[in-house]
C-alpha positions as YAML, in Angstrom:
chain: A
units: angstrom
residues:
- id: 1
  name: MET
  ca: [8.71, -26.99, -23.51]
- id: 2
  name: HIS
  ca: [10.38, -29.02, -20.75]
- id: 3
  name: PRO
  ca: [7.78, -30.35, -18.26]
- id: 4
  name: ILE
  ca: [9.04, -28.15, -15.41]
- id: 5
  name: SER
  ca: [9.53, -25.01, -17.45]
- id: 6
  name: PHE
  ca: [5.99, -23.82, -18.18]
- id: 7
  name: GLN
  ca: [5.41, -22.25, -14.77]
- id: 8
  name: LYS
  ca: [8.85, -20.63, -14.83]
- id: 9
  name: ALA
  ca: [8.23, -19.24, -18.31]
- id: 10
  name: ARG
  ca: [4.81, -17.95, -17.32]
- id: 11
  name: LEU
  ca: [6.20, -16.22, -14.23]
- id: 12
  name: ALA
  ca: [9.09, -14.76, -16.20]
- id: 13
  name: ALA
  ca: [6.71, -13.35, -18.81]
- id: 14
  name: LEU
  ca: [4.55, -11.89, -16.09]
- id: 15
  name: ALA
  ca: [7.51, -10.27, -14.39]
- id: 16
  name: LEU
  ca: [8.70, -8.80, -17.68]
- id: 17
  name: SER
  ca: [5.27, -7.38, -18.48]
- id: 18
  name: LEU
  ca: [4.94, -5.85, -15.03]
- id: 19
  name: VAL
  ca: [8.34, -4.20, -15.10]
- id: 20
  name: SER
  ca: [7.72, -2.86, -18.60]
- id: 21
  name: VAL
  ca: [4.59, -1.10, -17.36]
- id: 22
  name: ALA
  ca: [5.87, 0.17, -14.06]
- id: 23
  name: GLY
  ca: [9.59, 0.57, -14.55]
- id: 24
  name: PRO
  ca: [12.11, -0.81, -12.04]
- id: 25
  name: ALA
  ca: [10.52, -2.75, -9.19]
- id: 26
  name: HIS
  ca: [11.89, -0.51, -6.45]
- id: 27
  name: SER
  ca: [14.85, 1.43, -5.17]
- id: 28
  name: GLU
  ca: [16.91, -0.31, -2.52]
- id: 29
  name: GLY
  ca: [16.79, 1.06, 1.00]
- id: 30
  name: ILE
  ca: [13.50, 3.00, 0.92]
- id: 31
  name: LEU
  ca: [11.67, 0.28, 2.80]
- id: 32
  name: GLY
  ca: [13.44, -1.78, 5.42]
- id: 33
  name: LYS
  ca: [12.49, -5.46, 5.70]
- id: 34
  name: THR
  ca: [12.06, -7.58, 8.82]
- id: 35
  name: THR
  ca: [11.17, -11.27, 8.65]
- id: 36
  name: VAL
  ca: [9.45, -12.96, 11.58]
- id: 37
  name: ALA
  ca: [7.28, -16.00, 12.23]
- id: 38
  name: TYR
  ca: [3.66, -15.02, 12.68]
- id: 39
  name: ARG
  ca: [2.61, -18.58, 13.44]
- id: 40
  name: THR
  ca: [4.25, -21.87, 14.41]
- id: 41
  name: VAL
  ca: [2.36, -25.11, 13.76]
- id: 42
  name: ASN
  ca: [3.86, -28.40, 14.97]
- id: 43
  name: GLY
  ca: [7.31, -26.85, 14.98]
- id: 44
  name: HIS
  ca: [6.97, -25.31, 11.50]
- id: 45
  name: ASP
  ca: [7.47, -21.53, 11.42]
- id: 46
  name: ILE
  ca: [5.27, -19.65, 8.93]
- id: 47
  name: LEU
  ca: [6.94, -16.39, 7.97]
- id: 48
  name: VAL
  ca: [5.96, -12.84, 7.15]
- id: 49
  name: ASP
  ca: [8.02, -10.01, 5.66]
- id: 50
  name: VAL
  ca: [7.23, -6.55, 6.98]
- id: 51
  name: HIS
  ca: [8.53, -3.77, 4.72]
- id: 52
  name: ARG
  ca: [8.25, -0.25, 6.12]
- id: 53
  name: PRO
  ca: [10.07, 3.08, 6.28]
- id: 54
  name: LYS
  ca: [12.41, 3.70, 9.18]
- id: 55
  name: GLY
  ca: [11.08, 5.30, 12.32]
- id: 56
  name: ALA
  ca: [8.20, 4.69, 14.69]
- id: 57
  name: ASP
  ca: [5.46, 6.57, 12.83]
- id: 58
  name: VAL
  ca: [2.28, 4.50, 12.59]
- id: 59
  name: ARG
  ca: [1.78, 3.55, 8.94]
- id: 60
  name: PRO
  ca: [-1.18, 2.45, 6.81]
- id: 61
  name: VAL
  ca: [-0.83, -1.12, 5.59]
- id: 62
  name: ILE
  ca: [-0.91, -2.99, 2.29]
- id: 63
  name: VAL
  ca: [-1.16, -6.74, 2.90]
- id: 64
  name: TRP
  ca: [0.00, -8.90, -0.02]
- id: 65
  name: PHE
  ca: [-0.75, -12.56, -0.80]
- id: 66
  name: HIS
  ca: [1.25, -14.33, -3.50]
- id: 67
  name: GLY
  ca: [-0.27, -16.59, -6.14]
- id: 68
  name: GLY
  ca: [0.56, -20.11, -7.24]
- id: 69
  name: ALA
  ca: [-2.66, -22.17, -7.05]
- id: 70
  name: LEU
  ca: [-2.11, -22.59, -3.28]
- id: 71
  name: ILE
  ca: [0.67, -25.00, -4.29]
- id: 72
  name: MET
  ca: [3.50, -22.72, -5.46]
- id: 73
  name: GLY
  ca: [5.16, -19.44, -4.52]
- id: 74
  name: ASN
  ca: [6.34, -17.55, -1.46]
- id: 75
  name: ARG
  ca: [6.05, -14.16, 0.25]
- id: 76
  name: GLU
  ca: [8.80, -12.59, -1.89]
- id: 77
  name: ALA
  ca: [6.67, -12.65, -5.06]
- id: 78
  name: ILE
  ca: [5.22, -9.14, -4.86]
- id: 79
  name: ILE
  ca: [4.32, -7.26, -8.03]
- id: 80
  name: PRO
  ca: [6.52, -4.16, -8.49]
- id: 81
  name: GLN
  ca: [3.57, -1.75, -8.71]
- id: 82
  name: ILE
  ca: [2.66, -2.54, -5.11]
- id: 83
  name: VAL
  ca: [6.23, -2.08, -3.91]
- id: 84
  name: THR
  ca: [6.59, 1.20, -5.78]
- id: 85
  name: LEU
  ca: [3.34, 2.54, -4.33]
- id: 86
  name: ALA
  ca: [4.33, 1.61, -0.78]
- id: 87
  name: GLU
  ca: [7.65, 3.41, -1.23]
- id: 88
  name: GLU
  ca: [6.05, 6.46, -2.77]
- id: 89
  name: LYS
  ca: [3.39, 6.86, -0.09]
- id: 90
  name: GLY
  ca: [5.31, 5.58, 2.92]
- id: 91
  name: TYR
  ca: [2.98, 2.65, 3.51]
- id: 92
  name: ALA
  ca: [3.94, -0.50, 5.32]
- id: 93
  name: LEU
  ca: [3.87, -3.56, 3.04]
- id: 94
  name: VAL
  ca: [3.23, -6.90, 4.73]
- id: 95
  name: SER
  ca: [3.63, -10.11, 2.73]
- id: 96
  name: PHE
  ca: [2.65, -13.45, 4.27]
- id: 97
  name: ASP
  ca: [3.64, -17.00, 3.54]
- id: 98
  name: TYR
  ca: [0.99, -19.65, 4.19]
- id: 99
  name: ARG
  ca: [1.17, -23.42, 4.22]
- id: 100
  name: LEU
  ca: [0.88, -24.92, 0.76]
- id: 101
  name: ALA
  ca: [-1.13, -27.76, -0.74]
- id: 102
  name: PRO
  ca: [-1.25, -30.67, -1.23]
- id: 103
  name: GLU
  ca: [0.67, -31.30, 1.99]
- id: 104
  name: THR
  ca: [-1.67, -28.87, 3.79]
- id: 105
  name: LYS
  ca: [-5.36, -28.83, 2.93]
- id: 106
  name: LEU
  ca: [-7.64, -25.85, 2.40]
- id: 107
  name: PRO
  ca: [-9.14, -25.57, 5.91]
- id: 108
  name: ALA
  ca: [-5.65, -25.37, 7.45]
- id: 109
  name: ILE
  ca: [-4.47, -22.93, 4.78]
- id: 110
  name: SER
  ca: [-7.48, -20.76, 5.56]
- id: 111
  name: SER
  ca: [-6.62, -20.95, 9.26]
- id: 112
  name: ASP
  ca: [-3.18, -19.52, 8.42]
- id: 113
  name: ILE
  ca: [-4.82, -16.50, 6.78]
- id: 114
  name: GLU
  ca: [-7.02, -15.97, 9.82]
- id: 115
  name: ALA
  ca: [-3.99, -16.33, 12.12]
- id: 116
  name: ALA
  ca: [-2.05, -13.86, 9.97]
- id: 117
  name: PHE
  ca: [-4.66, -11.16, 10.58]
- id: 118
  name: ALA
  ca: [-4.96, -11.99, 14.26]
- id: 119
  name: TRP
  ca: [-1.19, -11.48, 14.53]
- id: 120
  name: LEU
  ca: [-1.38, -8.33, 12.42]
- id: 121
  name: GLY
  ca: [-4.04, -6.82, 14.64]
- id: 122
  name: SER
  ca: [-2.11, -7.47, 17.85]
- id: 123
  name: ASP
  ca: [1.62, -8.22, 18.05]
- id: 124
  name: GLY
  ca: [2.32, -7.19, 14.47]
- id: 125
  name: ALA
  ca: [0.64, -3.80, 14.80]
- id: 126
  name: LYS
  ca: [2.41, -3.07, 18.09]
- id: 127
  name: ARG
  ca: [5.87, -4.20, 17.04]
- id: 128
  name: PHE
  ca: [5.86, -2.61, 13.59]
- id: 129
  name: HIS
  ca: [3.67, 0.46, 14.28]
- id: 130
  name: LEU
  ca: [0.89, -0.44, 11.86]
- id: 131
  name: ASP
  ca: [-2.52, 1.18, 11.51]
- id: 132
  name: THR
  ca: [-4.79, -1.79, 10.81]
- id: 133
  name: LYS
  ca: [-7.80, 0.52, 10.61]
- id: 134
  name: ARG
  ca: [-6.24, 1.75, 7.36]
- id: 135
  name: MET
  ca: [-5.48, -1.56, 5.67]
- id: 136
  name: ILE
  ca: [-5.83, -2.80, 2.08]
- id: 137
  name: VAL
  ca: [-5.43, -6.45, 1.08]
- id: 138
  name: ALA
  ca: [-4.16, -7.32, -2.40]
- id: 139
  name: GLY
  ca: [-3.04, -10.45, -4.22]
- id: 140
  name: ASN
  ca: [-2.77, -12.12, -7.59]
- id: 141
  name: SER
  ca: [-4.21, -15.41, -8.87]
- id: 142
  name: ALA
  ca: [-4.55, -17.72, -5.84]
- id: 143
  name: GLY
  ca: [-3.42, -14.71, -3.83]
- id: 144
  name: GLY
  ca: [-6.38, -12.90, -5.37]
- id: 145
  name: TYR
  ca: [-8.59, -15.72, -4.15]
- id: 146
  name: LEU
  ca: [-7.14, -15.43, -0.64]
- id: 147
  name: THR
  ca: [-7.61, -11.66, -0.82]
- id: 148
  name: LEU
  ca: [-11.30, -12.16, -1.57]
- id: 149
  name: THR
  ca: [-11.67, -14.51, 1.41]
- id: 150
  name: THR
  ca: [-10.45, -11.78, 3.75]
- id: 151
  name: GLY
  ca: [-13.59, -9.86, 2.91]
- id: 152
  name: TYR
  ca: [-15.58, -12.17, 5.18]
- id: 153
  name: ARG
  ca: [-13.18, -14.44, 7.14]
- id: 154
  name: VAL
  ca: [-10.69, -12.26, 9.03]
- id: 155
  name: LYS
  ca: [-10.39, -9.72, 11.84]
- id: 156
  name: PRO
  ca: [-9.40, -6.93, 11.78]
- id: 157
  name: LYS
  ca: [-11.40, -6.40, 8.62]
- id: 158
  name: PRO
  ca: [-9.69, -4.76, 5.63]
- id: 159
  name: ARG
  ca: [-10.90, -1.39, 4.44]
- id: 160
  name: ALA
  ca: [-10.82, -2.53, 0.78]
- id: 161
  name: LEU
  ca: [-9.53, -5.32, -1.47]
- id: 162
  name: VAL
  ca: [-7.63, -5.62, -4.76]
- id: 163
  name: ALA
  ca: [-7.85, -8.98, -6.58]
- id: 164
  name: LEU
  ca: [-5.72, -9.41, -9.70]
- id: 165
  name: TYR
  ca: [-6.95, -12.31, -11.88]
- id: 166
  name: GLY
  ca: [-8.34, -13.98, -8.78]
- id: 167
  name: TYR
  ca: [-11.35, -16.22, -8.29]
- id: 168
  name: GLY
  ca: [-14.37, -16.57, -6.06]
- id: 169
  name: ARG
  ca: [-15.35, -20.18, -6.80]
- id: 170
  name: LEU
  ca: [-13.32, -23.33, -6.10]
- id: 171
  name: ASN
  ca: [-15.55, -26.13, -7.35]
- id: 172
  name: ALA
  ca: [-16.77, -24.60, -10.60]
- id: 173
  name: ALA
  ca: [-16.22, -26.43, -13.89]
- id: 174
  name: TRP
  ca: [-13.04, -24.52, -14.75]
- id: 175
  name: TYR
  ca: [-11.29, -26.11, -11.75]
- id: 176
  name: SER
  ca: [-13.24, -29.36, -11.30]
- id: 177
  name: GLN
  ca: [-13.10, -30.56, -14.92]
- id: 178
  name: PRO
  ca: [-10.04, -31.34, -17.08]
- id: 179
  name: ASN
  ca: [-8.41, -28.22, -18.53]
- id: 180
  name: LEU
  ca: [-7.60, -28.66, -22.23]
- id: 181
  name: PHE
  ca: [-5.26, -25.65, -22.45]
- id: 182
  name: PRO
  ca: [-2.37, -26.95, -24.63]
- id: 183
  name: GLU
  ca: [0.36, -25.73, -22.28]
- id: 184
  name: TYR
  ca: [-1.05, -27.97, -19.54]
- id: 185
  name: ASN
  ca: [-1.16, -31.03, -21.78]
- id: 186
  name: LYS
  ca: [2.10, -31.21, -23.69]
- id: 187
  name: THR
  ca: [3.19, -34.03, -21.40]
- id: 188
  name: LYS
  ca: [0.71, -36.37, -19.76]
- id: 189
  name: ILE
  ca: [1.44, -36.68, -16.05]
- id: 190
  name: THR
  ca: [0.54, -39.76, -14.05]
- id: 191
  name: ARG
  ca: [-0.64, -39.80, -10.45]
- id: 192
  name: GLU
  ca: [2.58, -41.56, -9.51]
- id: 193
  name: GLU
  ca: [4.68, -38.80, -11.08]
- id: 194
  name: ALA
  ca: [2.67, -36.12, -9.31]
- id: 195
  name: SER
  ca: [2.81, -37.91, -5.96]
- id: 196
  name: ALA
  ca: [6.57, -38.31, -6.26]
- id: 197
  name: GLN
  ca: [6.98, -34.51, -6.14]
- id: 198
  name: SER
  ca: [6.04, -34.39, -2.45]
- id: 199
  name: ASP
  ca: [7.54, -36.20, 0.52]
- id: 200
  name: GLY
  ca: [4.57, -35.22, 2.66]
- id: 201
  name: GLY
  ca: [6.47, -32.65, 4.71]
- id: 202
  name: VAL
  ca: [4.76, -29.36, 5.50]
- id: 203
  name: ILE
  ca: [6.06, -26.37, 3.51]
- id: 204
  name: SER
  ca: [5.08, -22.71, 3.30]
- id: 205
  name: ASP
  ca: [7.66, -21.70, 0.68]
- id: 206
  name: SER
  ca: [7.69, -23.73, -2.52]
- id: 207
  name: SER
  ca: [11.36, -22.97, -3.16]
- id: 208
  name: LYS
  ca: [11.99, -25.42, -0.32]
- id: 209
  name: ARG
  ca: [9.89, -28.17, -1.91]
- id: 210
  name: LYS
  ca: [12.02, -31.19, -2.82]
- id: 211
  name: GLY
  ca: [9.95, -31.94, -5.91]
- id: 212
  name: ASP
  ca: [8.42, -29.85, -8.68]
- id: 213
  name: ALA
  ca: [5.21, -28.05, -7.70]
- id: 214
  name: ASP
  ca: [4.26, -27.32, -11.30]
- id: 215
  name: THR
  ca: [4.10, -31.04, -12.06]
- id: 216
  name: ILE
  ca: [1.59, -31.44, -9.23]
- id: 217
  name: TYR
  ca: [-0.44, -28.50, -10.46]
- id: 218
  name: ARG
  ca: [-0.54, -29.61, -14.09]
- id: 219
  name: TYR
  ca: [-1.60, -33.11, -13.06]
- id: 220
  name: TYR
  ca: [-4.53, -31.63, -11.14]
- id: 221
  name: ARG
  ca: [-5.53, -29.39, -14.06]
- id: 222
  name: GLN
  ca: [-5.20, -32.20, -16.62]
- id: 223
  name: ASN
  ca: [-7.63, -34.31, -14.59]
- id: 224
  name: GLY
  ca: [-9.91, -31.74, -12.95]
- id: 225
  name: LEU
  ca: [-8.72, -32.77, -9.50]
- id: 226
  name: TRP
  ca: [-7.65, -29.43, -8.00]
- id: 227
  name: PRO
  ca: [-10.72, -28.84, -5.75]
- id: 228
  name: GLN
  ca: [-10.69, -32.34, -4.33]
- id: 229
  name: GLU
  ca: [-6.92, -32.67, -3.85]
- id: 230
  name: VAL
  ca: [-6.37, -29.19, -2.41]
- id: 231
  name: SER
  ca: [-9.40, -29.17, -0.13]
- id: 232
  name: GLY
  ca: [-9.14, -32.76, 1.06]
- id: 233
  name: PHE
  ca: [-12.94, -33.04, 0.88]
- id: 234
  name: PRO
  ca: [-14.53, -36.20, -0.56]
- id: 235
  name: SER
  ca: [-16.09, -35.83, -4.00]
- id: 236
  name: SER
  ca: [-19.49, -36.91, -2.65]
- id: 237
  name: SER
  ca: [-19.79, -33.87, -0.35]
- id: 238
  name: ILE
  ca: [-17.26, -31.37, -1.72]
- id: 239
  name: ALA
  ca: [-19.86, -28.91, -3.04]
- id: 240
  name: GLU
  ca: [-21.38, -28.49, 0.42]
- id: 241
  name: LEU
  ca: [-18.13, -28.54, 2.41]
- id: 242
  name: ILE
  ca: [-16.14, -26.19, 0.19]
- id: 243
  name: ALA
  ca: [-18.83, -23.51, -0.03]
- id: 244
  name: GLN
  ca: [-17.70, -21.74, 3.17]
- id: 245
  name: TYR
  ca: [-14.31, -21.13, 1.52]
- id: 246
  name: GLU
  ca: [-15.78, -19.65, -1.69]
- id: 247
  name: PRO
  ca: [-15.99, -15.84, -1.66]
- id: 248
  name: ALA
  ca: [-18.65, -15.80, -4.38]
- id: 249
  name: LYS
  ca: [-21.01, -17.61, -2.01]
- id: 250
  name: ASN
  ca: [-20.27, -15.44, 1.00]
- id: 251
  name: VAL
  ca: [-20.73, -11.85, -0.19]
- id: 252
  name: THR
  ca: [-22.93, -9.67, 2.01]
- id: 253
  name: ARG
  ca: [-23.58, -5.94, 2.10]
- id: 254
  name: GLU
  ca: [-20.77, -5.65, 4.70]
- id: 255
  name: TYR
  ca: [-18.16, -6.90, 2.25]
- id: 256
  name: PRO
  ca: [-15.32, -4.38, 1.63]
- id: 257
  name: PRO
  ca: [-15.14, -2.30, -1.56]
- id: 258
  name: THR
  ca: [-13.19, -4.31, -4.13]
- id: 259
  name: LEU
  ca: [-11.15, -3.69, -7.27]
- id: 260
  name: LEU
  ca: [-11.07, -6.62, -9.71]
- id: 261
  name: MET
  ca: [-8.53, -6.80, -12.56]
- id: 262
  name: HIS
  ca: [-8.65, -9.59, -15.16]
- id: 263
  name: GLY
  ca: [-7.73, -10.43, -18.76]
- id: 264
  name: THR
  ca: [-10.36, -11.82, -21.12]
- id: 265
  name: ASP
  ca: [-8.04, -14.51, -22.55]
- id: 266
  name: ASP
  ca: [-6.92, -15.95, -19.22]
- id: 267
  name: HIS
  ca: [-6.66, -19.74, -19.70]
- id: 268
  name: ASP
  ca: [-5.52, -20.36, -16.14]
- id: 269
  name: VAL
  ca: [-8.23, -18.47, -14.21]
- id: 270
  name: PRO
  ca: [-11.10, -17.54, -16.53]
- id: 271
  name: TYR
  ca: [-12.27, -13.95, -16.79]
- id: 272
  name: GLU
  ca: [-15.72, -15.16, -15.77]
- id: 273
  name: GLU
  ca: [-14.48, -15.56, -12.20]
- id: 274
  name: SER
  ca: [-14.02, -11.82, -11.76]
- id: 275
  name: ALA
  ca: [-17.19, -11.11, -13.75]
- id: 276
  name: ASN
  ca: [-19.11, -13.42, -11.41]
- id: 277
  name: MET
  ca: [-17.72, -11.65, -8.34]
- id: 278
  name: ALA
  ca: [-18.86, -8.36, -9.88]
- id: 279
  name: LEU
  ca: [-22.37, -9.80, -10.21]
- id: 280
  name: GLN
  ca: [-22.35, -10.76, -6.53]
- id: 281
  name: PHE
  ca: [-21.23, -7.27, -5.59]
- id: 282
  name: GLU
  ca: [-24.03, -5.78, -7.68]
- id: 283
  name: LYS
  ca: [-26.55, -8.07, -6.01]
- id: 284
  name: HIS
  ca: [-25.49, -7.07, -2.50]
- id: 285
  name: GLY
  ca: [-24.74, -3.39, -3.10]
- id: 286
  name: VAL
  ca: [-20.99, -3.66, -2.53]
- id: 287
  name: PRO
  ca: [-18.88, -0.90, -4.18]
- id: 288
  name: TYR
  ca: [-16.56, -2.38, -6.80]
- id: 289
  name: VAL
  ca: [-14.58, -1.68, -9.95]
- id: 290
  name: LEU
  ca: [-13.87, -4.30, -12.64]
- id: 291
  name: LYS
  ca: [-10.95, -3.45, -14.92]
- id: 292
  name: THR
  ca: [-10.96, -5.61, -18.04]
- id: 293
  name: ILE
  ca: [-7.84, -6.26, -20.12]
- id: 294
  name: ASP
  ca: [-8.95, -7.23, -23.63]
- id: 295
  name: ARG
  ca: [-7.07, -10.32, -24.90]
- id: 296
  name: GLY
  ca: [-5.01, -10.34, -21.70]
- id: 297
  name: GLY
  ca: [-3.82, -13.69, -20.42]
- id: 298
  name: HIS
  ca: [-2.93, -14.74, -16.90]
- id: 299
  name: GLY
  ca: [-0.83, -11.82, -15.68]
- id: 300
  name: PHE
  ca: [-2.25, -9.68, -18.55]
- id: 301
  name: GLY
  ca: [0.32, -10.88, -21.12]
- id: 302
  name: GLY
  ca: [-0.92, -10.25, -24.67]
- id: 303
  name: GLY
  ca: [-3.28, -7.51, -23.56]
- id: 304
  name: SER
  ca: [-3.27, -3.87, -24.66]
- id: 305
  name: PRO
  ca: [-0.38, -1.99, -23.01]
- id: 306
  name: ASP
  ca: [-2.63, 1.05, -22.66]
- id: 307
  name: GLN
  ca: [-5.32, -0.97, -20.87]
- id: 308
  name: ILE
  ca: [-2.74, -2.61, -18.62]
- id: 309
  name: GLU
  ca: [-1.27, 0.76, -17.72]
- id: 310
  name: ASP
  ca: [-4.75, 2.15, -17.08]
- id: 311
  name: ALA
  ca: [-5.60, -0.82, -14.84]
- id: 312
  name: TYR
  ca: [-2.50, -0.34, -12.70]
- id: 313
  name: ARG
  ca: [-3.13, 3.40, -12.52]
- id: 314
  name: SER
  ca: [-6.65, 2.60, -11.30]
- id: 315
  name: MET
  ca: [-5.17, 0.21, -8.74]
- id: 316
  name: ARG
  ca: [-2.93, 2.94, -7.40]
- id: 317
  name: ASP
  ca: [-5.78, 5.44, -7.18]
- id: 318
  name: PHE
  ca: [-8.06, 2.88, -5.53]
- id: 319
  name: ILE
  ca: [-5.52, 2.00, -2.84]
- id: 320
  name: VAL
  ca: [-4.64, 5.63, -2.12]
- id: 321
  name: ARG
  ca: [-8.32, 6.53, -1.91]
- id: 322
  name: TYR
  ca: [-8.99, 3.96, 0.81]
- id: 323
  name: LEU
  ca: [-5.74, 4.37, 2.72]
- id: 324
  name: ASP
  ca: [-5.42, 8.15, 2.58]
- id: 325
  name: GLY
  ca: [-8.90, 9.31, 1.71]
- id: 326
  name: GLU
  ca: [-7.50, 11.07, -1.35]
...
């Protein structure tokens, strides 16, 4: 496989599997879209898409965070099941960009998430007629990680969370040691090659990156450097400094009810990450559901179609329960 094609192939397979379960992503025109900047940092606008039905009725909110290891992706990468549900129920769907690593480090990325909710609870709610007291946060992969951080880092606080193949630890062995997954190691990447993919300019949409983000990511995974390079923390003190950004270490009894969805054969984010979050929820008495996809990879590819369909049906029911009380 060409060095830049693995991520594209993985995303294409994910998109195909999602559409095959849920049907067409959405019908045009049901939800209108408005794009605005929710934050400007040193002249760089960070954007949000607000999708909602026409009219001034106040709507419940689904907030979506895209995946991509905090290095790749943009706000347009929303799974079709979420779009379809928002259309069906008349929810507002709000999808945020955030600044991306390695140009922006974890503390600043986290500050974007906090700023996103501050905007949502004030100007965003007023302008777009949003009911932030009825708000679910959802995301996949790194977006699942960011979703889990909103359980303890943001205001207004979400009513519930949905994390698809997300993670609660950043400095565990799966991220801090070399990953031997063959797809990451077909071509050995040097530090020079990885560094050449970035000109140092701040970006919040990887489609605007001048280099190849997947090359950066695979270099980090080949060498177990992701926590250090993305956080910017020195190796000597990373365990202590990064802990405040790890959901698994910050669960309390006030944490929102959470749905976790994960495949057992996920070589990108191991299933153990969701299982570990479930253990933390058990320990602190937080309501949760863990939907397991046997033999499912990252994005559930290779898993049982029946289990995948059941997981997405559970996701729909979970969101409706907490937004509508149904």
